[in-house]
Amino acid sequence: MPDFLALIRRGIRLPPAGWVLAAILAFYVLAGLFGRDPWKGEDAIHIGAAWQMFHYGDWLSPDLAGRPFHEPPLYYWSAALTGHLFGWLLPMHEAMRLASGLWLTLALIGLYYAGRELYGQESAAASPLLLAGCAGLLFHAHDAQPMLIALAAYAGALGALATIGRRPRLTGIYYGVAVAGCLLGTGIAPTLPLLAIAPLAWWLSPDRPKALHTLAIGLGIAALLILPWPLLLLNLEPARLHGWLATELAPLKTAFSFSGAGRFLSMLPWFAFPALPLAGWTLWTRRKDLGAPAQLLPLAFLLLTLLMLALAFRPRETPALLMLPALALLATPGALSLRRGAANAFDWFAMMTFSLFAGLIWLAWSAMALGWPEKLAKRVVILRPGFVGQFDFSDFVIGLVATAWWIWLIVTAPRSPYRSLTHWALGFTTLWLLATTLILPWFDYGKSYRPVALAIARELPEGHRCLAERGLSDTQRASLSYFVEIEPATIGSVAGKACDWLLVGGDTNQELAAPGGNWRKVWEGNRPGERKEKFRLFRR
C-alpha cells in the first residue's frame, strides 16, 4: 500500500519503459475495439468476410456475402482465429476485431525496436508513442482493417533493416516474415516498398557481403511462407487465383499520378499530426547528416511508400496509413530535441485541447443519458430519430476512471522531453475511450445496419432466403450476411432471376424504383438518421 500511494503521488516515470510503456500502449490498442456493431464502411466489409470464412469453413480464400472477394487471406485467417478463441466471451464481431488489436500491437512493437536501434534506448519509447499519437491512425486502428497488417510489416521491416549490420540472422528472419505478412495480408502493391528498400539497406550496411547474404535469407523465408497459398489456390480454385492476380495487378498498370501523390501529401498535416512537423524538425536539425542510416532509411522508405501509393491507390485515408511508420520513426529525434518554448507550447496545447474535448464529451453524454441541457438533448434526437439515451452505470464508471486518470497524468507528469509527447498520445487515447464509452450508443445507432437487416428479415417468410438485390454496396451485403444470414443474389444473375423477393438500395426515387414486371413494394426503410440512403423491398 505505501508503494502504491507513492506511485500515486509520484506519477509515471519518463521516459516510460518496461511494464509502464506496455500498459500505455495496451490502453491505446484496446480502447475502442469493443461495445459496437460493425460500422458502415470497411469495418462491416472485413468483419463480414471474416465471419463468412469462420462460419462456412472455407479457409483458402475469402468470400463476401456468398461471392468471391479477391483479397489476400491473412487478415481473415487472423480474425476468424480470434473469433474462434474469444467468440464464447464476446460478440463475434468484437472477437474478430481483436485481430486488429493484434496487428496494431505488432506495429507498435516493431517501431519500438526500430527506434531503439536507430536512435538509442532513451529514444525508443518515442517511436511507438508518435505512431499512436497520429490522428489518422486512431480513426482506423480500432476497425476491422487489413491495412494494419501492412502497418505491422512496415514497422517490423524497418526494425529489422536497422539491425542489418549488427544482427544479420535476426534481420533476415524478421525481414522475410514482414514481406510475407504484407503480401498475404494486403497484396502486391503494399509489398513493393519493402522490396525496394532492400538495396539501400544493403548499401548502408558496414558489412555488405554479410548484408547481401542476410537479405537473400529473408527473401527465401518470404518465398517459403508466401508460395503455399497461391499454389494451393491454383490447384484447387484457379479462377480465384486469376481473379485475385487481376485485381492486384490492375492498379500497377496505370501511370504514375503526380496529382495522386499531391493529394496523399495534402492529407498529412492533420492525418500525421504531430509526427509530420516533428519529422520536419528532425530533417532541419540533422540536415548535415541526412546520409546517416538514422535519417536516410526512414526518409527513403517514406518516399518509396509515397511513390507506391501514387501508383496503386486512389487518395484515401486507409492507404495513407502506410506513410505513418516511417514518419513516426523520422520524427523521433525531433520530438525529443524540441526547444523548451516549443516543447512547453506543445505540452499546453495537448493538455488544453484534450481536456476541453473531454468536457464536451461529458456534456454530450449528459444530454444523451440525462436529458440536460435540454436544447442539446433535443438536438441529439433530431440527428438520430428514434434514439433513446439510457444511463449505463458501467460506462459511467469507465468514463470517471478515464477522466481521473487524465487529470492525474497532467498533475503528476515530471518535466521531461517525453512529457509533451506522453500527454499527446495518452490524451488522444483517453479522449477516444471517453467517446467510445459515453457516447458510443449514439454513434452505433446510426452507423450500424443491424436495424435495417432485422427489419428486412422480418418481412421475408420464415426460412426464406431467396432474395435478389440491386444497388447494394459491399457494406450492405456484408451486414445482411452477418446479422441475418441472408446473401442476396444480383438481380441479373440466374439465381437472382429465380427469386420472388427483391431488395433495392439507392439515394433517389429512380434508383429505388421497381424493375419492369409485376413487383409490389412491401417495405421501405433506412438507417436511423440517414436521409439519403434508403431501401425498398419488393415482392413479385
CSV table of N, CA, C and O in Angstrom, one decimal, residues 428-495:
chain,number,residue,atom,x,y,z
A,428,PHE,N,-5.0,11.7,-26.4
A,428,PHE,CA,-5.8,11.2,-27.6
A,428,PHE,C,-6.5,9.9,-27.2
A,428,PHE,O,-7.7,9.7,-27.5
A,429,THR,N,-5.8,9.0,-26.6
A,429,THR,CA,-6.3,7.7,-26.2
A,429,THR,C,-7.5,7.9,-25.2
A,429,THR,O,-8.5,7.2,-25.3
A,430,THR,N,-7.3,8.7,-24.2
A,430,THR,CA,-8.3,9.0,-23.2
A,430,THR,C,-9.6,9.5,-23.8
A,430,THR,O,-10.7,9.1,-23.5
A,431,LEU,N,-9.4,10.5,-24.7
A,431,LEU,CA,-10.5,11.1,-25.4
A,431,LEU,C,-11.3,10.1,-26.2
A,431,LEU,O,-12.5,10.0,-26.2
A,432,TRP,N,-10.5,9.2,-26.9
A,432,TRP,CA,-11.2,8.1,-27.7
A,432,TRP,C,-11.9,7.2,-26.8
A,432,TRP,O,-13.0,6.7,-27.2
A,433,LEU,N,-11.3,6.8,-25.7
A,433,LEU,CA,-12.0,5.9,-24.7
A,433,LEU,C,-13.3,6.5,-24.2
A,433,LEU,O,-14.3,5.9,-24.1
A,434,LEU,N,-13.3,7.8,-23.9
A,434,LEU,CA,-14.5,8.5,-23.4
A,434,LEU,C,-15.5,8.5,-24.5
A,434,LEU,O,-16.7,8.2,-24.3
A,435,ALA,N,-15.1,8.8,-25.8
A,435,ALA,CA,-16.1,8.8,-26.9
A,435,ALA,C,-16.7,7.4,-27.1
A,435,ALA,O,-17.9,7.3,-27.4
A,436,THR,N,-15.9,6.4,-27.0
A,436,THR,CA,-16.4,5.0,-27.3
A,436,THR,C,-17.0,4.4,-26.1
A,436,THR,O,-17.4,3.2,-26.2
A,437,THR,N,-17.2,5.1,-25.0
A,437,THR,CA,-18.0,4.5,-23.9
A,437,THR,C,-19.2,5.4,-23.6
A,437,THR,O,-20.3,5.0,-23.7
A,438,LEU,N,-18.9,6.7,-23.4
A,438,LEU,CA,-20.0,7.6,-23.0
A,438,LEU,C,-21.0,7.9,-24.1
A,438,LEU,O,-22.2,7.9,-23.9
A,439,ILE,N,-20.5,8.1,-25.3
A,439,ILE,CA,-21.5,8.5,-26.4
A,439,ILE,C,-21.5,7.5,-27.5
A,439,ILE,O,-22.0,7.7,-28.6
A,440,LEU,N,-20.9,6.3,-27.3
A,440,LEU,CA,-20.9,5.3,-28.3
A,440,LEU,C,-22.3,4.8,-28.8
A,440,LEU,O,-22.5,4.6,-30.0
A,441,PRO,N,-23.2,4.6,-27.8
A,441,PRO,CA,-24.6,4.2,-28.3
A,441,PRO,C,-25.2,5.1,-29.3
A,441,PRO,O,-25.9,4.6,-30.2
A,442,TRP,N,-24.9,6.4,-29.2
A,442,TRP,CA,-25.5,7.3,-30.2
A,442,TRP,C,-24.9,7.1,-31.6
A,442,TRP,O,-25.6,7.1,-32.6
A,443,PHE,N,-23.5,7.0,-31.6
A,443,PHE,CA,-22.9,6.7,-32.9
A,443,PHE,C,-23.3,5.3,-33.5
A,443,PHE,O,-23.6,5.2,-34.6
A,444,ASP,N,-23.3,4.3,-32.6
A,444,ASP,CA,-23.7,3.0,-33.0
A,444,ASP,C,-25.1,2.9,-33.6
A,444,ASP,O,-25.3,2.2,-34.6
A,445,TYR,N,-26.0,3.7,-33.1
A,445,TYR,CA,-27.4,3.7,-33.5
A,445,TYR,C,-27.5,4.1,-35.0
A,445,TYR,O,-28.3,3.6,-35.7
A,446,GLY,N,-26.6,5.0,-35.4
A,446,GLY,CA,-26.7,5.5,-36.8
A,446,GLY,C,-25.8,4.9,-37.8
A,446,GLY,O,-25.9,5.0,-39.0
A,447,LYS,N,-24.7,4.2,-37.3
A,447,LYS,CA,-23.7,3.6,-38.2
A,447,LYS,C,-23.8,2.1,-38.4
A,447,LYS,O,-23.1,1.6,-39.2
A,448,SER,N,-24.7,1.5,-37.7
A,448,SER,CA,-24.9,0.0,-37.9
A,448,SER,C,-26.1,-0.3,-38.8
A,448,SER,O,-27.1,0.4,-38.7
A,449,TYR,N,-26.0,-1.3,-39.6
A,449,TYR,CA,-27.0,-1.8,-40.5
A,449,TYR,C,-27.9,-2.8,-39.8
A,449,TYR,O,-28.8,-3.4,-40.4
A,450,ARG,N,-27.7,-3.1,-38.5
A,450,ARG,CA,-28.5,-4.1,-37.8
A,450,ARG,C,-30.0,-3.8,-37.9
A,450,ARG,O,-30.7,-4.8,-38.2
A,451,PRO,N,-30.4,-2.6,-37.6
A,451,PRO,CA,-31.9,-2.4,-37.7
A,451,PRO,C,-32.5,-2.7,-39.0
A,451,PRO,O,-33.6,-3.2,-39.2
A,452,VAL,N,-31.8,-2.3,-40.1
A,452,VAL,CA,-32.2,-2.5,-41.5
A,452,VAL,C,-32.3,-4.0,-41.8
A,452,VAL,O,-33.3,-4.5,-42.3
A,453,ALA,N,-31.2,-4.7,-41.4
A,453,ALA,CA,-31.1,-6.1,-41.7
A,453,ALA,C,-32.3,-6.9,-41.0
A,453,ALA,O,-32.9,-7.8,-41.5
A,454,LEU,N,-32.5,-6.5,-39.7
A,454,LEU,CA,-33.6,-7.2,-38.9
A,454,LEU,C,-34.9,-6.9,-39.5
A,454,LEU,O,-35.8,-7.8,-39.5
A,455,ALA,N,-35.1,-5.7,-39.9
A,455,ALA,CA,-36.4,-5.3,-40.5
A,455,ALA,C,-36.7,-6.1,-41.8
A,455,ALA,O,-37.8,-6.5,-42.0
A,456,ILE,N,-35.7,-6.2,-42.6
A,456,ILE,CA,-35.8,-7.0,-43.9
A,456,ILE,C,-36.1,-8.4,-43.6
A,456,ILE,O,-37.0,-9.1,-44.2
A,457,ALA,N,-35.4,-9.0,-42.6
A,457,ALA,CA,-35.6,-10.4,-42.3
A,457,ALA,C,-37.0,-10.7,-41.8
A,457,ALA,O,-37.6,-11.7,-42.0
A,458,ARG,N,-37.6,-9.7,-41.0
A,458,ARG,CA,-39.0,-9.9,-40.5
A,458,ARG,C,-40.0,-9.9,-41.6
A,458,ARG,O,-41.0,-10.5,-41.5
A,459,GLU,N,-39.7,-9.2,-42.7
A,459,GLU,CA,-40.7,-9.1,-43.8
A,459,GLU,C,-40.6,-10.4,-44.7
A,459,GLU,O,-41.6,-10.7,-45.3
A,460,LEU,N,-39.5,-11.1,-44.7
A,460,LEU,CA,-39.4,-12.3,-45.5
A,460,LEU,C,-40.1,-13.5,-44.8
A,460,LEU,O,-40.1,-13.6,-43.6
A,461,PRO,N,-40.7,-14.4,-45.6
A,461,PRO,CA,-41.3,-15.6,-44.9
A,461,PRO,C,-40.2,-16.4,-44.2
A,461,PRO,O,-39.0,-16.4,-44.5
A,462,GLU,N,-40.6,-17.0,-43.1
A,462,GLU,CA,-39.7,-17.8,-42.3
A,462,GLU,C,-38.9,-18.8,-43.1
A,462,GLU,O,-39.5,-19.6,-43.8
A,463,GLY,N,-37.6,-18.8,-43.0
A,463,GLY,CA,-36.8,-19.8,-43.7
A,463,GLY,C,-36.6,-19.4,-45.1
A,463,GLY,O,-35.8,-20.1,-45.8
A,464,HIS,N,-37.1,-18.3,-45.6
A,464,HIS,CA,-36.9,-17.9,-47.0
A,464,HIS,C,-35.6,-17.1,-47.1
A,464,HIS,O,-35.4,-16.1,-46.5
A,465,ARG,N,-34.8,-17.6,-48.1
A,465,ARG,CA,-33.5,-16.9,-48.2
A,465,ARG,C,-33.2,-16.5,-49.7
A,465,ARG,O,-32.1,-16.1,-50.0
A,466,CYS,N,-34.2,-16.7,-50.6
A,466,CYS,CA,-34.0,-16.4,-52.0
A,466,CYS,C,-34.4,-14.9,-52.2
A,466,CYS,O,-35.5,-14.5,-52.3
A,467,LEU,N,-33.4,-14.1,-52.2
A,467,LEU,CA,-33.6,-12.6,-52.3
A,467,LEU,C,-32.6,-12.1,-53.3
A,467,LEU,O,-31.4,-12.3,-53.3
A,468,ALA,N,-33.2,-11.4,-54.3
A,468,ALA,CA,-32.3,-10.7,-55.3
A,468,ALA,C,-32.1,-9.3,-54.8
A,468,ALA,O,-32.8,-8.7,-53.9
A,469,GLU,N,-31.0,-8.7,-55.3
A,469,GLU,CA,-30.7,-7.3,-54.9
A,469,GLU,C,-30.2,-6.5,-56.1
A,469,GLU,O,-29.7,-7.0,-57.1
A,470,ARG,N,-30.4,-5.2,-56.0
A,470,ARG,CA,-30.0,-4.2,-57.0
A,470,ARG,C,-29.5,-3.0,-56.2
A,470,ARG,O,-30.2,-2.4,-55.4
A,471,GLY,N,-28.3,-2.6,-56.5
A,471,GLY,CA,-27.7,-1.3,-56.0
A,471,GLY,C,-27.2,-1.4,-54.5
A,471,GLY,O,-26.9,-0.4,-53.9
A,472,LEU,N,-27.0,-2.6,-54.0
A,472,LEU,CA,-26.5,-2.7,-52.7
A,472,LEU,C,-24.9,-2.7,-52.7
A,472,LEU,O,-24.3,-3.2,-53.6
A,473,SER,N,-24.3,-2.0,-51.7
A,473,SER,CA,-22.9,-1.9,-51.6
A,473,SER,C,-22.3,-3.1,-50.9
A,473,SER,O,-23.1,-4.0,-50.4
A,474,ASP,N,-21.0,-3.3,-50.9
A,474,ASP,CA,-20.4,-4.4,-50.2
A,474,ASP,C,-20.7,-4.3,-48.7
A,474,ASP,O,-20.9,-5.4,-48.1
A,475,THR,N,-20.7,-3.1,-48.2
A,475,THR,CA,-21.1,-3.0,-46.7
A,475,THR,C,-22.5,-3.5,-46.4
A,475,THR,O,-22.7,-4.2,-45.4
A,476,GLN,N,-23.4,-3.2,-47.3
A,476,GLN,CA,-24.8,-3.6,-47.0
A,476,GLN,C,-25.0,-5.1,-47.2
A,476,GLN,O,-25.6,-5.7,-46.4
A,477,ARG,N,-24.3,-5.7,-48.2
A,477,ARG,CA,-24.4,-7.1,-48.4
A,477,ARG,C,-23.7,-7.8,-47.2
A,477,ARG,O,-24.2,-8.9,-46.7
A,478,ALA,N,-22.6,-7.3,-46.8
A,478,ALA,CA,-21.9,-8.0,-45.7
A,478,ALA,C,-22.7,-7.9,-44.4
A,478,ALA,O,-22.7,-8.9,-43.6
A,479,SER,N,-23.4,-6.8,-44.2
A,479,SER,CA,-24.2,-6.6,-43.0
A,479,SER,C,-25.4,-7.6,-43.0
A,479,SER,O,-25.8,-8.2,-42.0
A,480,LEU,N,-26.1,-7.7,-44.2
A,480,LEU,CA,-27.2,-8.7,-44.3
A,480,LEU,C,-26.7,-10.1,-44.0
A,480,LEU,O,-27.3,-10.9,-43.3
A,481,SER,N,-25.5,-10.4,-44.5
A,481,SER,CA,-25.0,-11.8,-44.3
A,481,SER,C,-24.6,-12.0,-42.9
A,481,SER,O,-25.0,-13.1,-42.3
A,482,TYR,N,-24.0,-11.0,-42.2
A,482,TYR,CA,-23.6,-11.2,-40.8
A,482,TYR,C,-24.7,-11.2,-39.9
A,482,TYR,O,-24.9,-12.1,-39.0
A,483,PHE,N,-25.6,-10.2,-40.0
A,483,PHE,CA,-26.7,-10.0,-39.0
A,483,PHE,C,-27.8,-11.1,-39.1
A,483,PHE,O,-28.4,-11.5,-38.1
A,484,VAL,N,-28.2,-11.4,-40.3
A,484,VAL,CA,-29.4,-12.2,-40.5
A,484,VAL,C,-29.2,-13.4,-41.5
A,484,VAL,O,-30.1,-14.1,-41.8
A,485,GLU,N,-27.9,-13.6,-41.9
A,485,GLU,CA,-27.5,-14.7,-42.7
A,485,GLU,C,-28.3,-14.8,-44.0
A,485,GLU,O,-28.7,-15.8,-44.5
A,486,ILE,N,-28.5,-13.6,-44.6
A,486,ILE,CA,-29.1,-13.5,-45.9
A,486,ILE,C,-28.1,-13.1,-46.9
A,486,ILE,O,-27.4,-12.1,-46.7
A,487,GLU,N,-27.9,-13.8,-48.0
A,487,GLU,CA,-26.9,-13.5,-49.0
A,487,GLU,C,-27.6,-13.2,-50.4
A,487,GLU,O,-27.9,-14.1,-51.1
A,488,PRO,N,-28.0,-12.0,-50.6
A,488,PRO,CA,-28.8,-11.7,-51.8
A,488,PRO,C,-28.0,-11.9,-53.1
A,488,PRO,O,-26.8,-11.6,-53.1
A,489,ALA,N,-28.6,-12.3,-54.1
A,489,ALA,CA,-28.0,-12.5,-55.4
A,489,ALA,C,-28.3,-11.3,-56.3
A,489,ALA,O,-29.3,-10.7,-56.2
A,490,THR,N,-27.4,-11.1,-57.2
A,490,THR,CA,-27.6,-10.0,-58.2
A,490,THR,C,-28.8,-10.2,-59.0
A,490,THR,O,-29.0,-11.4,-59.5
A,491,ILE,N,-29.6,-9.2,-59.3
A,491,ILE,CA,-30.9,-9.4,-59.9
A,491,ILE,C,-30.7,-10.0,-61.4
A,491,ILE,O,-31.6,-10.7,-61.9
A,492,GLY,N,-29.6,-9.7,-62.0
A,492,GLY,CA,-29.3,-10.1,-63.3
A,492,GLY,C,-28.8,-11.5,-63.4
A,492,GLY,O,-28.7,-12.1,-64.5
A,493,SER,N,-28.4,-12.1,-62.3
A,493,SER,CA,-27.9,-13.5,-62.3
A,493,SER,C,-29.0,-14.5,-62.4
A,493,SER,O,-30.2,-14.2,-62.2
A,494,VAL,N,-28.6,-15.8,-62.7
A,494,VAL,CA,-29.5,-16.9,-62.8
A,494,VAL,C,-30.3,-17.0,-61.5
A,494,VAL,O,-31.5,-17.2,-61.4
A,495,ALA,N,-29.5,-17.0,-60.4
A,495,ALA,CA,-30.2,-17.2,-59.1
A,495,ALA,C,-31.1,-16.0,-58.7
A,495,ALA,O,-32.2,-16.2,-58.2
